Structures are given as structure tokens and as C-alpha cells.
Coordinates of C-alpha atoms (C1' of nucleotides) in Angstrom, one line a residue:
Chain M
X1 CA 0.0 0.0 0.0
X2 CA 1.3 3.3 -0.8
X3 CA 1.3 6.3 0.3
X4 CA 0.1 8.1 -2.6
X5 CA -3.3 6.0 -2.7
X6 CA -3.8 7.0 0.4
X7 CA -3.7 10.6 -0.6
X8 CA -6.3 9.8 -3.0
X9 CA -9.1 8.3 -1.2
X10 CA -8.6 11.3 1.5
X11 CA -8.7 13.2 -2.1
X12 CA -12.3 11.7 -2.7
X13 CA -13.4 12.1 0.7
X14 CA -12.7 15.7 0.7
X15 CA -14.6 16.5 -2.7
X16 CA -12.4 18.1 -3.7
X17 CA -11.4 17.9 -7.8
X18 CA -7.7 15.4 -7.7
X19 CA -5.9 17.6 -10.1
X20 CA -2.8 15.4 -9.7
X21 CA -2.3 13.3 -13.1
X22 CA -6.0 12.2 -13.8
X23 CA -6.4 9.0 -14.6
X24 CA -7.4 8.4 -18.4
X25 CA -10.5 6.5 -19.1
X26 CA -9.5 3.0 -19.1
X27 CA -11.4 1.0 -21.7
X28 CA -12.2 -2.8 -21.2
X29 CA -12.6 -6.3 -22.9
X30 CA -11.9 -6.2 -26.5
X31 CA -10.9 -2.5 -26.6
X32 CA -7.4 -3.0 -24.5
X33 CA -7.1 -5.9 -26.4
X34 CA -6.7 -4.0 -29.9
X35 CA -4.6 -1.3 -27.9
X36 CA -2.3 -4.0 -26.6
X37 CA -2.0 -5.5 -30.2
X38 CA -1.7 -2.0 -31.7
X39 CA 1.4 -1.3 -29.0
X40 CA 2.5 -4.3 -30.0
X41 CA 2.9 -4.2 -33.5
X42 CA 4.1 -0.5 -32.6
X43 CA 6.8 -2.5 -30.9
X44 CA 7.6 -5.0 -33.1
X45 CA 8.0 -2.0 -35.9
X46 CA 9.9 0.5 -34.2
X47 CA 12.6 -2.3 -32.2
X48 CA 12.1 -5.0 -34.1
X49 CA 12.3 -9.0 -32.5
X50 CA 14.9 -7.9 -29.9
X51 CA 12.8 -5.2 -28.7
X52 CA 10.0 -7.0 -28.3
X53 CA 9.4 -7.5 -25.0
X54 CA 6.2 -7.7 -22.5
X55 CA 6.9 -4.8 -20.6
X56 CA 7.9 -2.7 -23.7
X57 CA 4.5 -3.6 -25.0
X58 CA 2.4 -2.9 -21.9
X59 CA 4.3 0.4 -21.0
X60 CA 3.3 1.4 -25.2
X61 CA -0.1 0.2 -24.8
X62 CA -0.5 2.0 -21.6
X63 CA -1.5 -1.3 -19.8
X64 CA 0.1 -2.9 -17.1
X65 CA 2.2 -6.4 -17.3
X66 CA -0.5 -8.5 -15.8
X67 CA -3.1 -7.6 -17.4
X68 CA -1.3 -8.9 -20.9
X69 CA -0.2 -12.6 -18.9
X70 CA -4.4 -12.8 -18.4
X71 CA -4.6 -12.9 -22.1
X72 CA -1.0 -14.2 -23.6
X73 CA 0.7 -16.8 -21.4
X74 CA 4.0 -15.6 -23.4
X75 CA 5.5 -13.1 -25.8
X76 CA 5.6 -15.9 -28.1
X77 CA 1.6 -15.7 -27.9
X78 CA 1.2 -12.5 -28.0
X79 CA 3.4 -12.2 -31.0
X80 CA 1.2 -14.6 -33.1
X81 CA -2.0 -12.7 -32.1
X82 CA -0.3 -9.3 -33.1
X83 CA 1.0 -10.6 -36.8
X84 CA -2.9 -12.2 -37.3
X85 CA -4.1 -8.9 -36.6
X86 CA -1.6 -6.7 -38.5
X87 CA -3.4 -8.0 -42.0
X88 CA -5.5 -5.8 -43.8
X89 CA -6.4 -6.3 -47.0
X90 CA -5.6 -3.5 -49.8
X91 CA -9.0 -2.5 -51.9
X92 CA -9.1 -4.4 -55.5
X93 CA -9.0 -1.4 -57.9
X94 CA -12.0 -0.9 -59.5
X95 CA -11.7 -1.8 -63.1
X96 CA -10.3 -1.6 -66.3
X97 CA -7.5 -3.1 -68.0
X98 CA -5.1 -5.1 -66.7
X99 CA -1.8 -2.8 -66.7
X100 CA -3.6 -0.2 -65.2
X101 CA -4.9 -2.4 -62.3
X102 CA -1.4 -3.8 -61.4
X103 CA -0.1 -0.4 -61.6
X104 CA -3.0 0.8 -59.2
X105 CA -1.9 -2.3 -57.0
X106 CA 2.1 -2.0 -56.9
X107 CA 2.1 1.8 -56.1
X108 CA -0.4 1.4 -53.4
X109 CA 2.6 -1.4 -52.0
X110 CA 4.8 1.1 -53.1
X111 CA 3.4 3.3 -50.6
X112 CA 2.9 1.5 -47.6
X113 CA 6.9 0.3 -48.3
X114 CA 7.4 4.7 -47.4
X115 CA 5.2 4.6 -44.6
X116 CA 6.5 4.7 -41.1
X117 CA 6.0 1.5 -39.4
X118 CA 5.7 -0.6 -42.6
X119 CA 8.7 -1.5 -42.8
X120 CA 10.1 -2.2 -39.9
X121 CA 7.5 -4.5 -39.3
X122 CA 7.5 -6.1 -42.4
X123 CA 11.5 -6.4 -41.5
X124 CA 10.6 -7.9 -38.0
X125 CA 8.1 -10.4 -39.6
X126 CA 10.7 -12.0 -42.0
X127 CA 13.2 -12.4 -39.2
X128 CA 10.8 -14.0 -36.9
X129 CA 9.6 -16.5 -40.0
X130 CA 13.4 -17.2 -39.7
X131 CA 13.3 -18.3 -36.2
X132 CA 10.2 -20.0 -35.8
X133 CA 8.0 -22.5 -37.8
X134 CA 4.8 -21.3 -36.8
X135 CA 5.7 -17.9 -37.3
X136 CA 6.7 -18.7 -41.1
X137 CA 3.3 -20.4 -41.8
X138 CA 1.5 -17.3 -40.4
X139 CA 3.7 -15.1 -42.2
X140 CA 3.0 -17.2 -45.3
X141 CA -0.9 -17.2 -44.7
X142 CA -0.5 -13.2 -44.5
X143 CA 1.1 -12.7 -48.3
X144 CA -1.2 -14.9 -49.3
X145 CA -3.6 -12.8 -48.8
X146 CA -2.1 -9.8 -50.0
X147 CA -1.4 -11.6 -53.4
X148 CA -4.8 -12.1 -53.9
X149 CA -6.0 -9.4 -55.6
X150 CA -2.9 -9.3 -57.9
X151 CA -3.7 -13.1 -58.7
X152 CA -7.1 -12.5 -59.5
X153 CA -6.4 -9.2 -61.9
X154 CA -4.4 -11.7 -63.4
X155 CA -6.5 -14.6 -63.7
X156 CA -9.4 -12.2 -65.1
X157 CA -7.1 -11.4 -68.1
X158 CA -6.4 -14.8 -68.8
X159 CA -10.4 -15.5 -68.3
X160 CA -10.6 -12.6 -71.3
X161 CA -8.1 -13.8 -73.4
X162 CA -5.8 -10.6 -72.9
X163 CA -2.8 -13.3 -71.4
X164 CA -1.9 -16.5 -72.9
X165 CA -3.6 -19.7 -71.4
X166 CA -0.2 -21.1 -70.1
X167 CA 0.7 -18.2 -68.6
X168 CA 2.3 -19.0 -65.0
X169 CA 0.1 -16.6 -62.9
X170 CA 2.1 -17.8 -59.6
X171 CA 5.5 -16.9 -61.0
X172 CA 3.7 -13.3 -62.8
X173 CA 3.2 -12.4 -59.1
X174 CA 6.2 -13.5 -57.9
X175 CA 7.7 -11.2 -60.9
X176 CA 5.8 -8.2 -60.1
X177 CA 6.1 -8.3 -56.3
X178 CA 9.9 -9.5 -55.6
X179 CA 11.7 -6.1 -57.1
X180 CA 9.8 -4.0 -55.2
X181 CA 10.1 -6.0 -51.7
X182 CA 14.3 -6.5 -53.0
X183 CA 14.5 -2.7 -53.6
X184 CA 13.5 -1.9 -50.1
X185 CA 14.4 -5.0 -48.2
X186 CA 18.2 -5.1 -49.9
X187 CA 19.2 -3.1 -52.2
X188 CA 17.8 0.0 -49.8
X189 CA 17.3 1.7 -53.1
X190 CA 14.6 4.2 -53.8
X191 CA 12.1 3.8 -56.3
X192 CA 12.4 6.0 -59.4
X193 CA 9.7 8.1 -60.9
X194 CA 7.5 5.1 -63.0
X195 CA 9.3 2.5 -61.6
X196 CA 6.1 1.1 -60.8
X197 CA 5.0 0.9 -64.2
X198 CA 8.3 -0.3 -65.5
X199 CA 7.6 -3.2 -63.6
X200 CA 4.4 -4.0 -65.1
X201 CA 5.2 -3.3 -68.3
X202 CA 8.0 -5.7 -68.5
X203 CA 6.4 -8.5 -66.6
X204 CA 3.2 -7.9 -68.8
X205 CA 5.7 -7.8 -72.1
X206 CA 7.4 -11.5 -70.9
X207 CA 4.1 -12.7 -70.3
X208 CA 3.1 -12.0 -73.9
X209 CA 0.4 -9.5 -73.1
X210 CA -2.0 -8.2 -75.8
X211 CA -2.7 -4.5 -74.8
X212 CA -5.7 -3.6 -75.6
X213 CA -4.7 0.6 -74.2
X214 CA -2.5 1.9 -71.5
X215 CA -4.2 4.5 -69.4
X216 CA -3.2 6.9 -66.7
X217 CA -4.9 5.2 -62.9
X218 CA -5.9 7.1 -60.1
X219 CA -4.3 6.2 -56.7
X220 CA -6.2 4.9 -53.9
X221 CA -6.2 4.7 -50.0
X222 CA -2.9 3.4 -48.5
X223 CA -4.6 0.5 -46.6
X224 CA -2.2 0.5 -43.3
X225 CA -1.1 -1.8 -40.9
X226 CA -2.8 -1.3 -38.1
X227 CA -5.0 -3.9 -36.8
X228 CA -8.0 -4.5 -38.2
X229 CA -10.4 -6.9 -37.4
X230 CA -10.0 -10.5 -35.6
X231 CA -9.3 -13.3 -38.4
X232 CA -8.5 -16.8 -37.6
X233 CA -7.4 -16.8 -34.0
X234 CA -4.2 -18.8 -34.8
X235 CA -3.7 -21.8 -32.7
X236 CA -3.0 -21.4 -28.8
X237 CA 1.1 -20.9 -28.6
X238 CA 2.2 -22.8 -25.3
X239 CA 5.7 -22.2 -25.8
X240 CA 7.4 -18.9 -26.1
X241 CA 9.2 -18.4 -29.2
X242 CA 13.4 -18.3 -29.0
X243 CA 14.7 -15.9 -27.5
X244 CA 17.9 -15.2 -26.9
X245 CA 17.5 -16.0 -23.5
X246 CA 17.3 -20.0 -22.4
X247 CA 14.0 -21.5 -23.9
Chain P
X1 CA 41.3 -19.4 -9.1
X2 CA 39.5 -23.1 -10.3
X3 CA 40.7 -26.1 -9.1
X4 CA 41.3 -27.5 -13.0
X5 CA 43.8 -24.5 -13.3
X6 CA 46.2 -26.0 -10.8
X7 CA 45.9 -29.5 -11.8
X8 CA 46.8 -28.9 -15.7
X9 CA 49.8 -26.7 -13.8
X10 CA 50.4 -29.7 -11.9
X11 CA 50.0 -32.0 -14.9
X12 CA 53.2 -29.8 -16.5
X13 CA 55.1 -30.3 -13.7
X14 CA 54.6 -34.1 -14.0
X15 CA 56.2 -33.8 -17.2
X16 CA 53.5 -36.3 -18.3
X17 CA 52.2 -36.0 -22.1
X18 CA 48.3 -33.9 -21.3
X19 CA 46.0 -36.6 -22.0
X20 CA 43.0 -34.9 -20.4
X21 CA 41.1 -32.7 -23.2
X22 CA 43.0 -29.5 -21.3
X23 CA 43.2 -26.9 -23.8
X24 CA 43.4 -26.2 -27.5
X25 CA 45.9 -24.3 -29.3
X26 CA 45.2 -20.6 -28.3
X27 CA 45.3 -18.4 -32.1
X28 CA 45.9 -14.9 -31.4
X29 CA 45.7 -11.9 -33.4
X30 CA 44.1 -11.9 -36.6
X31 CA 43.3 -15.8 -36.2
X32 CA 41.0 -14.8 -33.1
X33 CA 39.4 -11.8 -34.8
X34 CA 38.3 -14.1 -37.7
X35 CA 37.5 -16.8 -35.1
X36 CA 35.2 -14.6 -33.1
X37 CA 33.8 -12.5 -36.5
X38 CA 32.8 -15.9 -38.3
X39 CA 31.2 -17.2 -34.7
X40 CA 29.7 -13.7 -34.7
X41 CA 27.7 -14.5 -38.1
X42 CA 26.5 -18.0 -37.0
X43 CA 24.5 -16.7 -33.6
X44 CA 22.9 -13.9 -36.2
X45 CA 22.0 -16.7 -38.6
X46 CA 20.9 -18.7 -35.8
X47 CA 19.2 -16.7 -33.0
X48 CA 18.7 -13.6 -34.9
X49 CA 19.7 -9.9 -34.0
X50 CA 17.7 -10.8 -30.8
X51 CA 20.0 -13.7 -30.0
X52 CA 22.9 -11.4 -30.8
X53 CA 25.1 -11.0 -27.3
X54 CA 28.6 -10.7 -26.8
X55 CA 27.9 -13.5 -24.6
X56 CA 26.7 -16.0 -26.8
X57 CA 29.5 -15.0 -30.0
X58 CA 32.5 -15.4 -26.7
X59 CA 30.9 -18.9 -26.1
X60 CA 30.6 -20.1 -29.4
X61 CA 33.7 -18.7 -30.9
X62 CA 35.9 -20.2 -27.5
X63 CA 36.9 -16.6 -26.7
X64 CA 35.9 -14.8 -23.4
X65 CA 34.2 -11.8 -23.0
X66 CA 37.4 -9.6 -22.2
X67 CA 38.9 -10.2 -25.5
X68 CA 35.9 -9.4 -27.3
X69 CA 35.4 -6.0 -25.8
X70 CA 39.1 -5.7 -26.4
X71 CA 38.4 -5.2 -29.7
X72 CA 35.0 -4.2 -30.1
X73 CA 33.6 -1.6 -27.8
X74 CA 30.0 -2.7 -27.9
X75 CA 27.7 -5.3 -29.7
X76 CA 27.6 -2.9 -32.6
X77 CA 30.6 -2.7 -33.9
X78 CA 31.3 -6.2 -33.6
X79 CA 28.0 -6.4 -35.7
X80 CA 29.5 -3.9 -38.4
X81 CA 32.5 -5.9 -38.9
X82 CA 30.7 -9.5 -38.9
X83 CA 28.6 -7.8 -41.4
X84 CA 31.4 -6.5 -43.4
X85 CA 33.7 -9.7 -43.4
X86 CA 30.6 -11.6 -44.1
X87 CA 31.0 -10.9 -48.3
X88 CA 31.9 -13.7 -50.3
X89 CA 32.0 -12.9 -54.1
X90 CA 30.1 -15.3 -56.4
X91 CA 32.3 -16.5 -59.1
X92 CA 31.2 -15.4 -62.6
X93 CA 30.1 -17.7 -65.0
X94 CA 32.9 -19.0 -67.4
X95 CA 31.1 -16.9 -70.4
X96 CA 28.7 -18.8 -72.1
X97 CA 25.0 -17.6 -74.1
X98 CA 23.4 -15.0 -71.8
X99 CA 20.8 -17.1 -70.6
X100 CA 22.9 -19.8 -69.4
X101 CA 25.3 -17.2 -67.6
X102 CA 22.2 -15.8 -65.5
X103 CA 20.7 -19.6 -64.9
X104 CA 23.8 -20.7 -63.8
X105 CA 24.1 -17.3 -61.6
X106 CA 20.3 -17.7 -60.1
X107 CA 20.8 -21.1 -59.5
X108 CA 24.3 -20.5 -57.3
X109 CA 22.1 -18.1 -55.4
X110 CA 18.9 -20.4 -54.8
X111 CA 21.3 -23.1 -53.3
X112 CA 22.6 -20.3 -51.6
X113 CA 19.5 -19.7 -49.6
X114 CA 18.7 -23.4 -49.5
X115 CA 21.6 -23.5 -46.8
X116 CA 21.4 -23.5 -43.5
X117 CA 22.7 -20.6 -42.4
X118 CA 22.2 -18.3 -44.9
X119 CA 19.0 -17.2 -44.8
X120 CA 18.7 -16.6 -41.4
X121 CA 21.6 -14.5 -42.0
X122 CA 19.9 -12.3 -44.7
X123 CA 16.7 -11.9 -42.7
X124 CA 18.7 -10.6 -39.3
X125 CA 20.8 -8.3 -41.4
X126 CA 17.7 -7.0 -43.4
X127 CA 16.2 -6.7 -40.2
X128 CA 18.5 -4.6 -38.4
X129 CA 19.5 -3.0 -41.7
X130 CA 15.8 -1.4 -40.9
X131 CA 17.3 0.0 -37.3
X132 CA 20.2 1.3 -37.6
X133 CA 21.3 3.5 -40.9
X134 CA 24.9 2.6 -41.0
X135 CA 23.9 -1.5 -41.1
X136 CA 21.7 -0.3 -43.9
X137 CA 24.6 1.2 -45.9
X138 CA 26.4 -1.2 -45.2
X139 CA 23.9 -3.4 -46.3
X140 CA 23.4 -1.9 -49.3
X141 CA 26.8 -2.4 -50.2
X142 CA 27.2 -5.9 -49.8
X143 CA 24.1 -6.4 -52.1
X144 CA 25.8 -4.0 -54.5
X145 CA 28.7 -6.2 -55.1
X146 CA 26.1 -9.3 -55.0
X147 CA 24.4 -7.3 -58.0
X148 CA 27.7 -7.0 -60.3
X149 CA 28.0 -10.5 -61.5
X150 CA 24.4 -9.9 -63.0
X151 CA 24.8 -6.5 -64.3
X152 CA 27.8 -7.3 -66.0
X153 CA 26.1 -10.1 -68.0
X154 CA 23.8 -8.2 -69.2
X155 CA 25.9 -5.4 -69.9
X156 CA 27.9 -7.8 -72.1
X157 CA 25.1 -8.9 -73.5
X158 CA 23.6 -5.5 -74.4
X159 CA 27.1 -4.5 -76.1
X160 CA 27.1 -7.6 -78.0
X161 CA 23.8 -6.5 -79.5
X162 CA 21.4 -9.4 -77.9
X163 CA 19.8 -6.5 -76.0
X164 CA 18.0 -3.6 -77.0
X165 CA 20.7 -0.6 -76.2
X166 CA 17.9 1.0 -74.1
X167 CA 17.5 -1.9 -72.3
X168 CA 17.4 -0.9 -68.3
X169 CA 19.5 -3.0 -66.6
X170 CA 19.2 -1.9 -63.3
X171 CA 15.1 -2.7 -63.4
X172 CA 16.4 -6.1 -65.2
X173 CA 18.3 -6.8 -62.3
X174 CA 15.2 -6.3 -60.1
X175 CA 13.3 -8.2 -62.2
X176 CA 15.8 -11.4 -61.9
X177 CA 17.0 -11.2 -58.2
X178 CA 13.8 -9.9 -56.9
X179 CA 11.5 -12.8 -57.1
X180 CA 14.1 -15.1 -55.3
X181 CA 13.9 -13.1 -52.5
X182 CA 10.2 -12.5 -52.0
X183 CA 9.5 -16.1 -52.8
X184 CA 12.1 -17.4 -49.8
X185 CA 11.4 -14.6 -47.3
X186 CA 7.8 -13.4 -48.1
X187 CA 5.8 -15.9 -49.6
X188 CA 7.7 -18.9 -47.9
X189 CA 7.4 -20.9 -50.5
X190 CA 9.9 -23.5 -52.3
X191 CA 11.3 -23.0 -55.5
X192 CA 9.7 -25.2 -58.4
X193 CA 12.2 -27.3 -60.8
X194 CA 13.0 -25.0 -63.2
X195 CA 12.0 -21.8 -61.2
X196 CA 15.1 -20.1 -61.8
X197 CA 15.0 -20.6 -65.3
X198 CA 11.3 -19.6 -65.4
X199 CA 12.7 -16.0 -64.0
X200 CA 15.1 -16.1 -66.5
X201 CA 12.9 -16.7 -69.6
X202 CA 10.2 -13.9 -68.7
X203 CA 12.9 -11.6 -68.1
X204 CA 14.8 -12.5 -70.7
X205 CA 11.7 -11.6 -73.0
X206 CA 10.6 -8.6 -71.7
X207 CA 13.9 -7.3 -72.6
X208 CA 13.2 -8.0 -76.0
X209 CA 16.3 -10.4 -76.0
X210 CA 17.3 -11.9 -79.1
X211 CA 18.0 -15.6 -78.1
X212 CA 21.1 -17.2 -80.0
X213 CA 19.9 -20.2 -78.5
X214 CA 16.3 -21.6 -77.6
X215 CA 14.6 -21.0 -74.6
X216 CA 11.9 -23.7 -74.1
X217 CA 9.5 -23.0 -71.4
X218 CA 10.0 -25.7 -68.9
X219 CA 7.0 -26.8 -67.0
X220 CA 3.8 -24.5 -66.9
X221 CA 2.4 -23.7 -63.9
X222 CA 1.2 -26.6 -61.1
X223 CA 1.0 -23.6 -58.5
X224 CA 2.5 -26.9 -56.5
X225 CA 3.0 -25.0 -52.7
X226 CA 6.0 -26.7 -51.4
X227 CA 6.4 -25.3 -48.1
X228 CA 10.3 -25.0 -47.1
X229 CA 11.2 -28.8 -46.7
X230 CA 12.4 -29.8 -43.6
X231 CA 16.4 -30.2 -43.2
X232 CA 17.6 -32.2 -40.7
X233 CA 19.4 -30.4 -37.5
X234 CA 21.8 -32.8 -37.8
X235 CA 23.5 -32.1 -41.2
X236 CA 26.4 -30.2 -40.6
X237 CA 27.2 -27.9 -43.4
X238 CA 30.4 -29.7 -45.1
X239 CA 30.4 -26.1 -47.8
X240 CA 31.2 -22.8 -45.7
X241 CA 28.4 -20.2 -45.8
X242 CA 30.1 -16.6 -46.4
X243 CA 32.5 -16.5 -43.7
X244 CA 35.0 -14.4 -42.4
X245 CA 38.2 -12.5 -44.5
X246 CA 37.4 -13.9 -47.7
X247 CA 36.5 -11.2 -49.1
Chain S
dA1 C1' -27.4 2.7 -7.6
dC2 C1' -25.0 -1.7 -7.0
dT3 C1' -22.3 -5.5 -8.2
dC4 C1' -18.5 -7.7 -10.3
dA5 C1' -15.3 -8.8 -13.6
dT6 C1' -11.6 -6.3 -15.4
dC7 C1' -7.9 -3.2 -15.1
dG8 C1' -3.5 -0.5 -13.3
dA9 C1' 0.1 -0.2 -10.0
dT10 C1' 3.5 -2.2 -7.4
dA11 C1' 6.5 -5.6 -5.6
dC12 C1' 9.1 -9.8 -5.8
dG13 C1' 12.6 -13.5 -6.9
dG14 C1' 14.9 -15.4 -10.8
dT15 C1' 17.7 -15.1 -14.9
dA16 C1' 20.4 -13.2 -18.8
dT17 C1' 23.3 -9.9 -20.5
dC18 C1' 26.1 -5.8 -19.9
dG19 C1' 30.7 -3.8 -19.4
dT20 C1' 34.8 -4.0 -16.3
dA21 C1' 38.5 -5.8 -13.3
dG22 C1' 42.0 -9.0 -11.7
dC23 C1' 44.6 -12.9 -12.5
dA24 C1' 46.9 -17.0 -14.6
dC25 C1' 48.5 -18.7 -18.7
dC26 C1' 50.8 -19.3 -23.1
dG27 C1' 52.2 -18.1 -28.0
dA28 C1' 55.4 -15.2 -30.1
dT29 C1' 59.6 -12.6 -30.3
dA30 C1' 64.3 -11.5 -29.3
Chain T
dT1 C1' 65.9 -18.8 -22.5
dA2 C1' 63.4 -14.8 -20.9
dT3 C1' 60.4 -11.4 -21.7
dC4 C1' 56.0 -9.4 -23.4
dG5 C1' 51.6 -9.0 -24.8
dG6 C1' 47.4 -11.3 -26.1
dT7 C1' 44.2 -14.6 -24.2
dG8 C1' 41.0 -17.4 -21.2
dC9 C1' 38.7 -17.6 -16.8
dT10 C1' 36.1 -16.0 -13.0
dA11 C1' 33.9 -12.6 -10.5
dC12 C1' 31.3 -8.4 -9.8
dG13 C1' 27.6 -4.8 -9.7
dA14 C1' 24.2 -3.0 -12.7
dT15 C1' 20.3 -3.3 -15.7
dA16 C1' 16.4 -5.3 -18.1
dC17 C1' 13.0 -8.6 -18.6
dC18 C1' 10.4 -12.7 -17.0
dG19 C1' 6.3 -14.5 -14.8
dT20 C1' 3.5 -14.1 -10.6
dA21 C1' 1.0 -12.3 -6.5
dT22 C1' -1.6 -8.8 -4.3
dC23 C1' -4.4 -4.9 -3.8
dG24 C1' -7.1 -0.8 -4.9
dA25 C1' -9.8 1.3 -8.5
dT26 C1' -13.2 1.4 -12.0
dG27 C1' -16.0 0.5 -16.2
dA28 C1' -20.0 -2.0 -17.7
dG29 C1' -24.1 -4.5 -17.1
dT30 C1' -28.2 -5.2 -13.9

DNA sequence: ACTCATCGATACGGTATCGTAGCACCGATA
DNA sequence: TATCGGTGCTACGATACCGTATCGATGAGT
């Protein structure tokens, strides 16, 4: 007991307003669960696996140390649950032809590779996959989303006609989404003005595309990182993940 | 003082050949520097920048802590220098057609991150290449030198006439390292037979190359997932990953 | 307004690493 | 052979994080 929450109830009792730090409105149940996964990913991005630590986390998220042990028996669970809940799916532009729809896609991945936390996360995520088994198969199941919609532009133009039959979709995302992830993952270059596009075009080019017109695409919404809503809750983790420390 | 000390003193004085494991030949100087920079690389390809402790590179390299700070004043400029000895050049194809040159060159570097250690090496340094600005310079570098064996093909090739003179080679290289990358540390996935020559082809294409030789398309598609096989913890690697002053 | 599950704060012992110090030992050099 | 400097070993206090226990405070549902 201390004495400064002594002070407090005599506070109370003596109606008068505690102008000391007030106490911000603490919100419950789900709510301190996203903060706690928000601060965490926060974590992850800004110090990366070595950094990420319970008490960092709670001390970001404004929560104390027990209260993330009620809902993660480890780092290594609360880990999983943050990378689940760091997907959010990027909007499947709305239309026309093909080269203008993978442009539309890249430079929105373009973008979120400039943002902030991106990055780092991103960064953190392909070292942990590294490390730990389950972490890879999670990190897996996340691009798999995210090349959804650039397999399915793909597999429209095929449906029309516009790409060859026997065209390897699979490797046609693979071409179109490794140079940017290599540019910023390890060659730390920039992207040049229309890089983007130079992309495309040459991927579409080796694929034996049949442009029908190329036309200038508006850019949408960033998407973001942040965590969205709850997917698949990932298996229970009853392990921590390796640390550096014992196991 | 430990009580082992005075017995191997003892075991001198006894004039008796040392039977007992006692100790191995010291190396000093430049032998313990490459000793403790190529132990340095195996805990970051193993535990990760996480794992990454003077501690743990002492123990495994058989040096104490003293004689690492000795010569590194913290963690991170041990890190810089692992990083920097860590180069090994890849040997350039004895000059054949320009598509063979690059398979051959691909292929080196998919077997390269089929080995044990050198992935986990490539994701820690990418990783901490996103926290600290002089790791991603340095970084950059490395990858720069990884890049010339590639540029200079197609440069060759381009003078030669087999490529357009406006080809962009830089993008080209993108185009043919990229996809190796994403597909090992992104999409986790395993590399199809005749993957690297898939890359090749559409890349090869897009550039409008003008094959001296021809350039069947191997197998078509399958979208077969092979998630990263299992290696046995076991195998010892019998071919040295990047190490130490080879550079 | 009341109750109760939930939350924040604090404390605790345990462990791993940090960075430094002192000492014994041995490889290299003269 | 004798020195000299590099090296391994142990120990030390300090710090950070782990995982848990306890208690007071409070939001949300009744």
C-alpha cells in the first residue's frame, strides 16, 4: 500500500477535484485488447524481435504487465496474435484493363513500403519466420492474402483472353512483387519516378500480353497496418518463441 | 582461481604428455578476430539480432568476454564488422550464351538460400538494416557487389547486340534477383524445378532479347506449394556459408 | 445505484546480459 | 631462454525482462 493511494481516497473524501495526473479512461474487454496488439505491433516495428518484450509492449499500450499474462501466457503468444491482426487487405482497384490495375496495386505497395512503421514491421516479420516455424506459416498465410488481388487481376485477363492460357500466374506475381520487396528490403534503393510501371510493363511484355490501351490510374487509399479486425485466432502458442535467453 | 587450473599446472610439472582434453591451441591476433567474427555470423544466422550477445558469439567462438570488448567496444561494432567480413564474391560464369550465364548465376544463389545458415543471415541483417542507418549502408553495399555478377552479363550482352541498347539494366536486375527473394522470405514458399530458369525466360523476353539459343518453357504452372522442406538439424554444413576475411 | 469482472500499479525472486576488473597462462619474439 | 603482450577464466555490480502475487480502483451491465 502506498502512500500516494492514500492521498487519493482522502482526495475523494474531501470533494475536492484530484488535479494530480488524472487517470485516463481506461477502456475494457476487446478495446485493451486492440490497444495491446496495436502497441505491439508498434513495438515490433519501431525495435524489431529484440525489442519486443512484455513490458515494452504494456508500457506502449498504456497497460500494465498482468493484465497482458491474463490474455498471452507468453511473448511468443502475443506475438502470433499481433502478426494475425496486422493483415488488412488493400482494396481491388476498380476496373479496367489489366496494366492499369497492377499499376494501381504495386504503387499502393509502393506506398505503404514509405510509410513509417511498414517496414520495420515487415522487417521484424521475415526475421521472426526465420526463427520460428509457426511464425513462417502465419507469415505465409499473411502474403497470401495480399497476393490475392494481384492473382485474381491476373487470372481475369487470362479469363478474357488478354494473357496466354499457359501463362504462370504464380511466377507473374512473384515477378511483379519481388523487385519491389528486394528494392526496399536489400538493395535500400529508392524507387524511381515510373518504376512502378516499368515493372508492369515488362512483366506484362514477358508474359506475352495483348494490350488492348494503357491509361493513366488514379491512386487509392494506403490500406495500413494497423490492426483491423480479428481473423482466424491462430492456434494457442504454449511455448514462447526463441529468445535469446534460455527456452 | 578453479581447481582444473592447478591441476593442468600440476600435470606440466609431472612432465607427463596432457592426456586430459585441457586446452586447444590458443590463435591470437588476426586468427581470433576471424574466429570470433565468423562465430559472430552463426549466432545472427541462428538466434537472430535478438540472440545477438557478446555472450553468446564469446561462447561459441571459444573466446571470453574480455577479449571481445578488447576489440570491439559494444555489440555494434562487432555487428558492423561480422557484417562487413561476411562478403563472399560469387564467381562469374565462365562466359557462355546470356541465358545460361544468368541460370547458372540464379541457380548458385537459390542453393545459396537453400543453406542452413544463410538465410537466417539475410533476414537478421535485413532486419536490423531497418534500425540502424549505418547496417543499412552497409547493407546496401554488400548487395551492390552481390548485383555485379548480374549487371555485367547483361551489360555484355547489351554490347554484343542481344539486348535492346535501351534496355534498363538496373530494373532487369530487379526483375531477376527480386522474385528469389520475395518467394524465400515473403511468400515462404519452395522453389519449383526450373523456377530459376522460369525468372530467367520472362525476363529475358521482356527485354526484347534476341535468343542465339532456344529457350523452351520448362514446366507450366502446377501452383505446386512446397512449403520449405524440412532439413535435418543434424547435417552439418560440409560447404562454408560466407565467412570471415574472404573477401 | 449496485455488483463484479476487469484493469492499473506495485512488488518480488529469478535469470540473462552488460561492461569492467583482476589474475593465470601461453604463444610469439628477441 | 626470458620477456611481453594477447588470451581465457572468474567474478562483480548494474540493468532489463520474466512471470506471478496482491491490492485498490473502475468501467459496464443489472
Amino acid at each position: 500500500m502506498s502512500a500516494r493511494q492514500v492521498a487519493d481516497a482522502e482526495g475523494e473524501l474531501a470533494a475536492g477535484p484530484i488535479k494530480e495526473k488524472t487517470r485516463r479512461p481506461v477502456l475494457r474487454g476487446a478495446h485493451a485488447r486492440d490497444r495491446v496488439l496495436t502497441a505491439a505491433l508498434e513495438v515490433l516495428a519501431d525495435r524489431g524481435l529484440a525489442g519486443f518484450s512484455m513490458e515494452a509492449v504494456a508500457h506502449r499500450a498504456g497497460a500494465s504487465k498482468p493484465t497482458l499474462y491474463r490474455r498471452w501466457r507468453s511473448p511468443g503468444e502475443l506475438l502470433v496474435d499481433a502478426m494475425d491482426a496486422s493483415f488488412r487487405p488493400i482494396p481491388l482497384p476498380a476496373t479496367g484493363d489489366l496494366r492499369s490495375g497492377l499499376v494501381e496495386l504495386l504503387s499502393t505497395f509502393e506506398r505503404l513500403l514509405d510509410q513509417q512503421h511498414f517496414p520495420g514491421l515487415l522487417a521484424a516479420f521475415m526475421d521472426a519466420a526465420e526463427r520460428d516455424p509457426r511464425l513462417k506459416s502465419l507469415h505465409a498465410d499473411l502474403t497470401e492474402h495480399r497476393r490475392e488481388p494481384l492473382r485474381l487481376l491476373l487470372a481475369r485477363a487470362r479469363d478474357r483472353g488478354e494473357i496466354p492460357a499457359e501463362a504462370d500466374i504464380e511466377l507473374a506475381v512473384d515477378l511483379l512483387g519481388g523487385p519491389l520487396f528486394y528494392r526496399r528490403f536489400v538493395a535500400h534503393r529508392g524507387y524511381r519516378e515510373g518504376y512502378v510501371s516499368g515493372v508492369v510493363d515488362h512483366v506484362l511484355r514477358s508474359l506475352g500480353h495483348t494490350s488492348p490501351s494503357p491509361s493513366p490510374s488514379p491512386t487509392i487509399d494506403g490500406g495500413g497496418w494497423t490492426p483491423g479486425k480479428e481473423r482466424s485466432p491462430a492456434g494457442r502458442l504454449d511455448q514462447r518463441w526463441p529468445t535469446a535467453r534460455e527456452g
